[in-house]
CSV table of C-alpha atoms and ligand atoms in Angstrom, one decimal:
chain,number,residue,atom,x,y,z
A,1,MET,CA,-12.4,-16.5,32.7
A,2,ILE,CA,-11.2,-13.2,32.9
A,3,PRO,CA,-14.0,-11.0,34.2
A,4,ARG,CA,-15.0,-8.5,32.3
A,5,GLY,CA,-13.6,-5.2,32.8
A,6,ALA,CA,-10.3,-6.6,34.2
A,7,SER,CA,-8.1,-4.7,31.9
A,8,GLY,CA,-9.6,-1.9,32.7
A,9,SER,CA,-12.8,-0.8,34.3
A,10,ASP,CA,-13.9,1.7,31.6
A,11,LEU,CA,-14.0,1.5,27.9
A,12,LEU,CA,-12.7,5.0,28.1
A,13,ASP,CA,-9.3,4.0,29.7
A,14,LYS,CA,-7.7,3.1,26.8
A,15,LEU,CA,-8.5,6.2,24.9
A,16,ARG,CA,-7.5,8.4,28.0
A,17,ALA,CA,-3.9,6.1,27.7
A,18,LEU,CA,-3.5,7.1,24.3
A,19,ALA,CA,-4.1,10.8,25.3
A,20,ALA,CA,-1.8,10.5,28.2
A,21,ARG,CA,0.9,9.2,25.3
A,22,ARG,CA,0.1,12.2,23.1
A,23,ALA,CA,1.3,14.2,26.0
A,24,GLU,CA,4.3,12.9,26.3
A,25,VAL,CA,5.4,15.1,23.1
A,26,ASP,CA,5.3,18.7,23.3
A,27,ALA,CA,1.6,19.8,23.0
A,28,ASP,CA,2.5,22.9,20.0
A,29,ALA,CA,4.4,20.6,17.9
A,30,ALA,CA,3.3,18.5,15.1
A,31,PHE,CA,2.1,14.8,15.9
A,32,PRO,CA,2.4,11.7,14.0
A,33,GLY,CA,-1.2,11.0,12.4
A,34,ASP,CA,-2.4,14.1,13.0
A,35,THR,CA,-0.7,16.5,10.5
A,36,ILE,CA,-3.3,19.1,9.0
A,37,ILE,CA,-2.5,19.5,5.6
A,38,ASP,CA,-3.6,23.6,4.8
A,39,GLU,CA,-2.9,23.3,1.0
A,40,VAL,CA,-2.4,20.9,-1.6
A,41,LEU,CA,-0.1,22.9,-4.3
A,42,SER,CA,1.0,20.0,-6.3
A,43,ALA,CA,2.1,16.4,-6.1
A,44,SER,CA,5.1,17.0,-4.6
A,45,GLU,CA,4.5,20.1,-2.4
A,46,VAL,CA,2.1,20.8,0.6
A,47,VAL,CA,1.3,23.6,3.2
A,48,ILE,CA,1.6,22.4,6.7
A,49,GLN,CA,1.8,24.7,9.5
A,50,GLY,CA,2.0,28.2,7.2
A,51,ARG,CA,5.3,26.6,5.5
A,52,ARG,CA,5.8,25.0,1.9
A,53,THR,CA,6.4,21.5,2.5
A,54,LEU,CA,8.3,18.7,0.4
A,55,MET,CA,5.6,15.5,0.4
A,56,LEU,CA,7.4,12.6,0.3
A,57,GLY,CA,4.7,10.9,2.7
A,58,SER,CA,2.6,10.7,-0.4
A,59,ASN,CA,2.3,6.8,-2.2
A,60,ASN,CA,1.5,9.3,-5.1
A,61,TYR,CA,3.9,7.2,-7.1
A,62,LEU,CA,3.4,8.4,-10.6
A,63,GLY,CA,2.4,11.7,-9.6
A,64,LEU,CA,-1.1,11.3,-11.2
A,65,THR,CA,-3.3,13.3,-8.4
A,66,PHE,CA,-2.5,16.4,-10.8
A,67,HIS,CA,-2.2,15.0,-14.0
A,68,PRO,CA,-4.1,17.3,-16.0
A,69,GLU,CA,-6.2,14.5,-17.7
A,70,VAL,CA,-6.5,12.8,-14.9
A,71,ARG,CA,-8.1,15.8,-13.1
A,72,ALA,CA,-10.3,16.8,-15.9
A,73,ALA,CA,-12.0,13.7,-16.3
A,74,ALA,CA,-13.3,13.8,-12.4
A,75,ARG,CA,-14.5,17.1,-13.4
A,76,GLU,CA,-16.2,16.1,-16.3
A,77,ALA,CA,-17.6,13.1,-14.2
A,78,VAL,CA,-18.9,15.1,-12.0
A,79,ASP,CA,-20.9,17.4,-14.1
A,80,ARG,CA,-22.1,14.3,-16.0
A,81,TRP,CA,-22.9,11.7,-12.9
A,82,GLY,CA,-23.0,14.0,-9.9
A,83,ALA,CA,-21.0,13.9,-6.8
A,84,GLY,CA,-21.4,10.4,-5.4
A,85,THR,CA,-23.5,7.3,-6.0
A,86,THR,CA,-25.3,7.4,-2.2
A,87,GLY,CA,-25.4,3.2,-2.2
A,88,SER,CA,-24.2,0.2,-3.0
A,89,ARG,CA,-24.2,-1.2,-6.3
A,90,VAL,CA,-26.0,-4.1,-5.2
A,91,ALA,CA,-29.0,-1.8,-3.6
A,92,ASN,CA,-28.4,1.1,-6.3
A,93,GLY,CA,-27.3,-0.2,-9.0
A,94,THR,CA,-23.9,-0.1,-10.9
A,95,LEU,CA,-22.9,3.2,-13.4
A,96,ALA,CA,-21.7,2.4,-16.8
A,97,ILE,CA,-18.6,3.8,-15.8
A,98,HIS,CA,-18.3,1.3,-12.6
A,99,THR,CA,-18.0,-1.7,-15.4
A,100,ALA,CA,-16.5,0.5,-18.1
A,101,LEU,CA,-13.5,0.5,-15.6
A,102,GLU,CA,-13.6,-3.1,-14.6
A,103,ARG,CA,-13.0,-3.9,-18.4
A,104,GLU,CA,-10.5,-2.0,-18.2
A,105,LEU,CA,-8.7,-3.0,-15.8
A,106,ALA,CA,-8.9,-6.6,-16.8
A,107,ALA,CA,-7.9,-5.8,-20.4
A,108,HIS,CA,-4.8,-4.0,-18.8
A,109,PHE,CA,-3.9,-6.9,-16.7
A,110,GLY,CA,-4.6,-9.2,-19.6
A,111,LYS,CA,-7.3,-11.1,-16.9
A,112,ARG,CA,-10.5,-12.0,-17.8
A,113,HIS,CA,-12.3,-10.6,-14.9
A,114,ALA,CA,-12.1,-7.9,-12.9
A,115,VAL,CA,-14.3,-6.4,-9.9
A,116,ILE,CA,-13.2,-3.0,-8.1
A,117,PHE,CA,-14.2,-1.8,-4.4
A,118,THR,CA,-14.4,1.6,-2.8
A,119,THR,CA,-10.9,1.1,-1.1
A,120,GLY,CA,-8.0,-1.0,-0.9
A,121,TYR,CA,-9.0,-2.1,2.5
A,122,GLN,CA,-12.4,-3.3,1.5
A,123,ALA,CA,-11.0,-5.1,-1.7
A,124,ASN,CA,-8.8,-7.2,0.7
A,125,LEU,CA,-11.5,-7.9,3.1
A,126,SER,CA,-13.9,-8.6,0.0
A,127,VAL,CA,-11.6,-11.1,-1.9
A,128,VAL,CA,-10.3,-12.9,1.5
A,129,ALA,CA,-13.6,-13.1,3.3
A,130,GLY,CA,-15.8,-13.6,0.4
A,131,LEU,CA,-13.4,-16.9,-0.5
A,132,CYS,CA,-12.6,-18.2,2.9
A,133,ARG,CA,-15.4,-18.7,5.8
A,134,ALA,CA,-14.7,-21.3,8.8
A,135,GLY,CA,-13.1,-24.4,8.2
A,136,ASP,CA,-11.4,-23.2,5.3
A,137,VAL,CA,-7.6,-21.9,5.8
A,138,VAL,CA,-6.1,-18.6,5.1
A,139,ILE,CA,-2.2,-18.6,5.2
A,140,VAL,CA,-0.6,-15.0,5.6
A,141,ASP,CA,2.9,-13.6,5.1
A,142,ALA,CA,3.6,-12.6,8.9
A,143,ASP,CA,4.7,-9.0,8.0
A,144,SER,CA,1.5,-8.4,6.2
A,145,HIS,CA,-0.9,-5.1,6.2
A,146,ALA,CA,-3.5,-4.8,8.4
A,147,SER,CA,-6.0,-5.2,5.9
A,148,ILE,CA,-5.0,-8.7,5.4
A,149,TYR,CA,-5.3,-9.7,9.1
A,150,ASP,CA,-8.5,-7.9,9.4
A,151,ALA,CA,-9.4,-9.7,6.0
A,152,ALA,CA,-8.8,-12.9,7.5
A,153,ARG,CA,-10.4,-12.3,10.9
A,154,LEU,CA,-13.3,-11.3,9.3
A,155,SER,CA,-13.5,-14.6,6.9
A,156,GLY,CA,-13.7,-16.8,10.3
A,157,ALA,CA,-10.8,-19.4,8.6
A,158,THR,CA,-8.0,-20.7,10.4
A,159,THR,CA,-5.3,-18.1,9.9
A,160,ILE,CA,-1.6,-19.0,10.1
A,161,ALA,CA,1.4,-16.9,9.2
A,162,PHE,CA,4.3,-18.1,7.8
A,163,ARG,CA,7.4,-16.4,8.4
A,164,HIS,CA,8.0,-12.9,6.5
A,165,ASN,CA,9.2,-13.7,2.6
A,166,SER,CA,10.3,-17.5,3.7
A,167,PRO,CA,9.2,-19.8,0.9
A,168,GLU,CA,10.7,-22.7,3.1
A,169,ASP,CA,8.4,-22.2,6.0
A,170,LEU,CA,5.2,-21.6,3.9
A,171,ALA,CA,6.1,-24.7,2.6
A,172,ARG,CA,6.5,-26.5,6.0
A,173,LYS,CA,3.1,-25.0,7.1
A,174,LEU,CA,1.4,-26.4,3.7
A,175,ALA,CA,2.7,-29.3,4.2
A,176,ARG,CA,0.9,-29.8,7.8
A,177,LEU,CA,-2.9,-29.4,6.2
A,178,PRO,CA,-4.3,-32.3,4.9
A,179,SER,CA,-3.2,-32.9,1.4
A,180,GLY,CA,-6.0,-33.0,-1.7
A,181,ARG,CA,-7.9,-30.0,-0.6
A,182,ARG,CA,-8.5,-26.7,-2.1
A,183,ASP,CA,-10.1,-25.1,0.6
A,184,ARG,CA,-6.2,-22.6,1.8
A,185,LEU,CA,-5.7,-19.1,0.4
A,186,VAL,CA,-2.3,-18.0,0.8
A,187,VAL,CA,-1.9,-14.3,0.9
A,188,ILE,CA,1.1,-12.1,0.5
A,189,GLU,CA,2.1,-8.6,-0.7
A,190,GLY,CA,4.4,-7.9,-3.9
A,191,VAL,CA,6.0,-5.1,-2.3
A,192,TYR,CA,5.9,-4.6,1.8
A,193,SER,CA,5.3,-1.4,2.9
A,194,VAL,CA,7.4,-0.6,6.3
A,195,ARG,CA,10.4,-1.4,4.7
A,196,GLY,CA,9.8,-1.7,0.4
A,197,ASP,CA,11.4,-5.2,0.5
A,198,VAL,CA,10.0,-7.3,-2.0
A,199,ALA,CA,8.2,-11.0,-2.1
A,200,PRO,CA,10.5,-14.0,-3.6
A,201,LEU,CA,7.1,-14.3,-5.7
A,202,LYS,CA,8.6,-17.2,-8.3
A,203,GLU,CA,9.3,-19.3,-4.7
A,204,ILE,CA,6.2,-18.6,-3.7
A,205,ALA,CA,3.8,-19.1,-6.4
A,206,ALA,CA,5.8,-22.4,-6.8
A,207,VAL,CA,5.1,-23.9,-3.4
A,208,CYS,CA,1.5,-22.7,-3.6
A,209,ARG,CA,1.2,-24.8,-7.1
A,210,GLU,CA,2.9,-27.6,-5.3
A,211,HIS,CA,0.4,-28.1,-2.2
A,212,GLY,CA,-2.6,-26.9,-4.3
A,213,ALA,CA,-3.4,-23.4,-2.9
A,214,TYR,CA,-5.0,-20.3,-3.9
A,215,LEU,CA,-2.1,-17.7,-4.1
A,216,MET,CA,-3.9,-14.1,-3.8
A,217,VAL,CA,-1.4,-10.9,-4.5
A,218,ASP,CA,-1.9,-7.9,-2.8
A,219,GLU,CA,0.2,-5.5,-5.4
A,220,ALA,CA,-0.8,-2.1,-3.7
A,221,HIS,CA,2.6,-0.9,-3.6
A,222,SER,CA,4.1,-2.4,-6.5
A,223,PHE,CA,1.2,-1.5,-9.2
A,224,GLY,CA,2.3,1.2,-11.5
A,225,ALA,CA,5.8,0.4,-10.4
A,226,TYR,CA,7.3,-2.7,-11.5
A,227,GLY,CA,7.1,-5.1,-14.3
A,228,PRO,CA,7.7,-4.1,-18.4
A,229,ARG,CA,4.2,-3.0,-18.0
A,230,GLY,CA,3.9,-1.8,-14.6
A,231,LEU,CA,1.8,-4.5,-13.8
A,232,GLY,CA,3.8,-5.1,-10.2
A,233,ARG,CA,6.3,-7.8,-8.8
A,234,ALA,CA,4.2,-10.7,-10.4
A,235,GLU,CA,4.7,-9.4,-13.8
A,236,ALA,CA,8.3,-8.6,-12.8
A,237,GLU,CA,9.1,-11.6,-11.8
A,238,GLY,CA,7.0,-13.5,-14.8
A,239,VAL,CA,4.7,-15.3,-12.9
A,240,LEU,CA,1.1,-13.1,-13.6
A,241,ASP,CA,-0.2,-16.3,-14.6
A,242,ALA,CA,0.5,-18.2,-11.4
A,243,VAL,CA,-1.6,-15.4,-9.1
A,244,ASP,CA,-5.0,-16.4,-8.6
A,245,PHE,CA,-6.5,-13.6,-7.5
A,246,THR,CA,-4.2,-10.0,-7.6
A,247,VAL,CA,-5.1,-7.3,-5.9
A,248,GLY,CA,-4.4,-3.5,-5.9
A,249,THR,CA,-5.6,0.1,-4.8
A,250,PHE,CA,-6.4,2.8,-7.0
A,251,SER,CA,-4.5,4.8,-3.6
A,252,LYS,CA,-1.1,4.9,-4.6
A,253,ALA,CA,0.1,4.8,-8.2
A,254,LEU,CA,-3.5,5.7,-9.5
A,255,GLY,CA,-3.7,8.5,-7.9
A,256,ASN,CA,-7.4,8.3,-5.7
A,257,VAL,CA,-8.9,6.2,-3.6
A,258,GLY,CA,-10.6,2.4,-4.4
A,259,GLY,CA,-9.4,-1.1,-5.1
A,260,PHE,CA,-9.6,-3.9,-7.6
A,261,CYS,CA,-9.2,-7.7,-8.0
A,262,VAL,CA,-8.4,-9.1,-11.0
A,263,SER,CA,-8.3,-12.8,-12.0
A,264,ASP,CA,-8.4,-15.2,-14.7
A,265,ARG,CA,-11.1,-17.5,-12.5
A,266,PRO,CA,-14.7,-16.6,-13.7
A,267,GLU,CA,-15.8,-17.4,-10.0
A,268,LEU,CA,-14.7,-13.9,-8.9
A,269,ASP,CA,-17.5,-12.2,-10.0
A,270,SER,CA,-20.1,-13.9,-7.6
A,271,LEU,CA,-17.6,-11.9,-4.9
A,272,ARG,CA,-20.5,-9.4,-5.6
A,273,LEU,CA,-23.3,-11.3,-3.9
A,274,LEU,CA,-20.9,-12.8,-1.0
A,275,ALA,CA,-18.6,-10.2,0.2
A,276,ARG,CA,-19.7,-7.9,3.0
A,277,SER,CA,-17.5,-5.3,2.6
A,278,TYR,CA,-18.5,-5.1,-1.4
A,279,VAL,CA,-22.3,-5.7,-0.7
A,280,PHE,CA,-22.7,-3.2,2.4
A,281,THR,CA,-20.9,-0.1,1.5
A,282,ALA,CA,-21.0,2.6,-1.0
A,283,SER,CA,-19.6,2.4,-4.6
A,284,GLY,CA,-16.9,5.0,-5.5
A,285,SER,CA,-17.8,8.2,-6.8
A,286,PRO,CA,-17.9,9.4,-9.9
A,287,ALA,CA,-15.1,11.6,-10.0
A,288,THR,CA,-13.2,8.9,-8.4
A,289,ILE,CA,-13.9,6.4,-11.0
A,290,ALA,CA,-13.2,8.6,-13.9
A,291,SER,CA,-10.1,10.1,-13.0
A,292,VAL,CA,-8.6,6.2,-12.2
A,293,ARG,CA,-9.8,5.3,-15.4
A,294,ALA,CA,-7.6,8.4,-16.8
A,295,ALA,CA,-4.7,7.6,-14.6
A,296,LEU,CA,-4.8,3.9,-16.2
A,297,ARG,CA,-4.8,5.2,-19.7
A,298,VAL,CA,-1.9,7.3,-18.9
A,299,ILE,CA,0.2,4.7,-17.1
A,300,ALA,CA,-0.7,2.1,-20.0
A,301,ARG,CA,0.5,4.6,-22.6
A,302,ASP,CA,3.2,6.4,-20.8
A,303,SER,CA,6.1,4.6,-19.4
A,304,SER,CA,8.1,7.6,-19.3
A,305,LEU,CA,6.8,8.3,-15.6
A,306,ARG,CA,7.7,4.8,-14.4
A,307,GLU,CA,11.3,5.2,-15.3
A,308,ARG,CA,11.0,8.8,-13.9
A,309,LEU,CA,9.7,7.0,-10.6
A,310,TRP,CA,13.0,4.7,-10.9
A,311,ALA,CA,15.6,7.6,-11.5
A,312,ASN,CA,14.4,9.9,-8.6
A,313,THR,CA,14.5,6.6,-6.4
A,314,ARG,CA,18.1,6.1,-7.6
A,315,ARG,CA,18.9,9.8,-7.1
A,316,LEU,CA,16.9,9.5,-3.3
A,317,ARG,CA,18.7,6.8,-2.2
A,318,ALA,CA,22.0,8.2,-3.2
A,319,ARG,CA,21.7,11.3,-1.8
A,320,LEU,CA,20.8,9.8,1.3
A,321,GLU,CA,23.5,7.3,1.5
A,322,ALA,CA,25.9,10.3,0.2
A,323,GLY,CA,24.6,12.3,3.5
A,324,GLY,CA,25.6,9.5,5.9
A,325,CYS,CA,21.9,8.0,5.9
A,326,LEU,CA,21.3,4.4,6.7
A,327,VAL,CA,19.0,3.1,4.4
A,328,GLU,CA,16.9,-0.4,3.9
A,329,PRO,CA,18.9,-2.0,1.0
A,330,VAL,CA,15.7,-3.3,-0.9
A,331,GLU,CA,14.6,-2.8,-4.4
A,332,SER,CA,12.1,-0.1,-3.6
A,333,PRO,CA,10.6,3.1,-4.1
A,334,ILE,CA,9.6,3.1,-0.1
A,335,VAL,CA,12.8,4.5,1.0
A,336,SER,CA,12.8,4.0,4.8
A,337,ILE,CA,15.5,5.0,7.5
A,338,PRO,CA,15.6,3.0,10.9
A,339,VAL,CA,15.2,5.4,13.6
A,340,GLY,CA,15.1,3.6,16.7
A,341,GLU,CA,13.2,4.1,19.9
A,342,GLU,CA,9.5,6.1,19.6
A,343,LEU,CA,9.9,9.4,21.1
A,344,PRO,CA,13.5,10.6,19.7
A,345,ALA,CA,11.8,9.4,16.4
A,346,VAL,CA,8.9,11.4,16.9
A,347,ALA,CA,11.2,14.2,17.8
A,348,LEU,CA,12.7,13.4,14.3
A,349,TRP,CA,10.3,13.6,12.6
A,350,GLN,CA,8.8,17.1,13.7
A,351,ARG,CA,12.4,18.5,13.4
A,352,LEU,CA,11.9,17.2,9.4
A,353,LEU,CA,8.4,19.0,9.5
A,354,GLU,CA,10.4,22.1,10.7
A,355,ALA,CA,12.6,22.1,8.0
A,356,GLY,CA,10.4,21.4,5.3
A,357,VAL,CA,10.0,18.1,4.7
A,358,TYR,CA,7.1,15.4,5.4
A,359,VAL,CA,7.6,11.9,5.4
A,360,ASN,CA,5.9,8.9,6.8
A,361,ILE,CA,6.7,7.6,10.6
A,362,MET,CA,6.4,4.6,11.4
A,363,LEU,CA,5.5,3.1,14.9
A,364,PRO,CA,4.9,0.2,16.8
A,365,PRO,CA,2.5,-2.0,16.4
A,366,ALA,CA,3.5,-1.1,12.5
A,367,CYS,CA,7.3,-2.0,13.4
A,368,PRO,CA,8.9,-3.6,16.4
A,369,HIS,CA,9.8,-1.7,19.7
A,370,GLY,CA,12.9,0.5,19.2
A,371,ALA,CA,13.2,-0.3,15.4
A,372,CYS,CA,10.7,3.1,14.2
A,373,LEU,CA,11.4,3.7,10.8
A,374,LEU,CA,11.0,6.9,8.7
A,375,ARG,CA,9.8,6.4,5.1
A,376,ALA,CA,9.8,8.4,2.5
A,377,SER,CA,7.5,7.3,-0.5
A,378,CYS,CA,9.4,8.5,-4.1
A,379,SER,CA,7.3,9.8,-6.7
A,380,ALA,CA,8.3,10.7,-10.2
A,381,ALA,CA,6.9,14.1,-10.1
A,382,TYR,CA,9.8,15.0,-7.7
A,383,THR,CA,12.5,17.4,-9.5
A,384,THR,CA,16.2,16.6,-9.1
A,385,GLU,CA,16.1,19.9,-7.0
A,386,GLU,CA,13.6,18.8,-4.8
A,387,ILE,CA,15.2,15.3,-4.2
A,388,ASP,CA,18.5,17.1,-3.6
A,389,ARG,CA,17.0,19.4,-1.4
A,390,ALA,CA,14.7,16.8,0.6
A,391,ALA,CA,17.6,14.8,1.1
A,392,LYS,CA,19.8,17.1,2.3
A,393,VAL,CA,17.3,17.9,5.0
A,394,ILE,CA,16.7,14.3,5.9
A,395,ALA,CA,20.6,13.8,5.9
A,396,GLY,CA,21.1,16.6,8.1
A,397,VAL,CA,18.6,16.1,11.0
A,398,VAL,CA,19.2,12.2,11.2
A,399,ARG,CA,23.0,13.0,11.2
A,400,GLU,CA,22.2,15.6,13.8
A,401,ALA,CA,20.4,13.3,16.1
A,402,GLY,CA,23.2,10.9,16.2
A,403,VAL,CA,21.4,7.9,13.7
A,404,ARG,CA,24.7,6.3,12.1
A,405,ARG,CA,24.7,4.4,9.1
A,406,THR,CA,25.9,0.8,9.6
A,407,ALA,CA,27.9,-1.1,7.4
A,408,GLY,CA,25.5,-3.2,5.0
A,409,ALA,CA,23.3,-0.9,3.6
A,410,GLU,CA,24.1,-0.6,0.6
A,411,SER,CA,21.3,-0.1,-1.8
A,412,PRO,CA,21.2,-2.8,-4.5
A,413,ILE,CA,19.0,-1.0,-6.3
A,414,ASP,CA,18.8,-1.4,-10.3
A,415,GLY,CA,15.6,0.7,-11.6
A,416,GLY,CA,13.1,-2.4,-11.4
B,1,PMP,N1,-2.7,-3.1,1.2
B,1,PMP,C1,-1.6,-2.7,1.1
B,1,PMP,C2,-0.5,-3.2,1.1
B,1,PMP,C3,-1.6,-1.5,2.2
B,1,PMP,O1,-0.6,-1.0,1.9
B,1,PMP,C4,-2.7,-0.4,2.0
B,1,PMP,C5,-2.8,1.3,2.4
B,1,PMP,N2,-1.9,1.2,2.5
B,1,PMP,C6,-3.7,-1.1,1.7
B,1,PMP,C7,-3.7,-2.8,1.0
B,1,PMP,C8,-5.1,-0.4,1.6
B,1,PMP,O2,-5.5,0.5,0.5
B,1,PMP,P1,-6.0,1.4,0.8
B,1,PMP,O3,-5.6,2.3,1.6
B,1,PMP,O4,-6.3,1.9,-0.6
B,1,PMP,O5,-7.8,1.1,1.4
């Protein structure tokens, strides 16, 4: 047995190690993960360090955070229901607007049941750890979001990872399990958030059906963007009926915070008493719930935002490529640019910020060492002028840093 403390005699050592890493970067410069936004001017522009900055790292895919109807709904809800719920639905009760949103989400997806959660992270914790326990098996895509891995760990179930986006490897792993049991849950994402690549959902759904596994799809980054009605990748691939549990978040296309699960399975409802991250946490605030209801109404009636998102995505990709930038060749509003090692990547990110463009930066463990990425998430909110300006700045800074475009980086994007 390894003696306690062998990895460092002080609990604070790991925090000090991180601070030392932070100190390697110029102390006055902005630091990833620690950016203060002083003002939000619109869905596309913020003020950082006194500078007007184009916000290309928001996940605000449809720009709904500033939609007049969405903001009005939040304001009215505060006046009518108060600022917060101050507790869990199980303990403090459910507001009628919570159940109204659940009904509307279920109807929007054409599913019978819906449960909402306080965050998307908690939606994953609740569904996976509510469904699975010790003795069950959770099978996750190797590139799954941290919330899915945390959910699997919380469940206590045996966790198996299959090779990213490989239905063949999933089939191999399922075939090794005892047959004739229904104690296994396969968890994938519609779109993977680091590179923006989409799951081969049709094939994965077929493998799940063949092996009697339940399928859960996290459509966090795909809801609102893909499919004829914007329901996500499962709708886009025509396999919505093959998905047992669709999970999503309010924090991206829906422009607020929270999460949901929709399903045709009536058993879903019992999660409300089983899932610790539903039972033991406060429910979404009235302003949040009301604004999400308004955002959902906008999405349901107006497909032009989705069309705008894809037009903007195509434009951003094309402008970046024309500027000599290597972009990940995926069909997604997530536009990732490989930039190599960690310290040069951070320096690049800082230069972009100084030039008035905010993007996300992916550093280990979100990506392999030496394979850092800058990630822009496109939005329907951007004007063509903003896209052109952002692409010019990004391509210029990336080019100057000597990150070169390599062959085979053509974007196959076709508008989803
Ligand atoms: N799932 C995925 C795939 C995500 O990318 C995220 C957040 N980025 C979440 C779940 C968690 O959602 P939230 O931030 O709304 O808690």
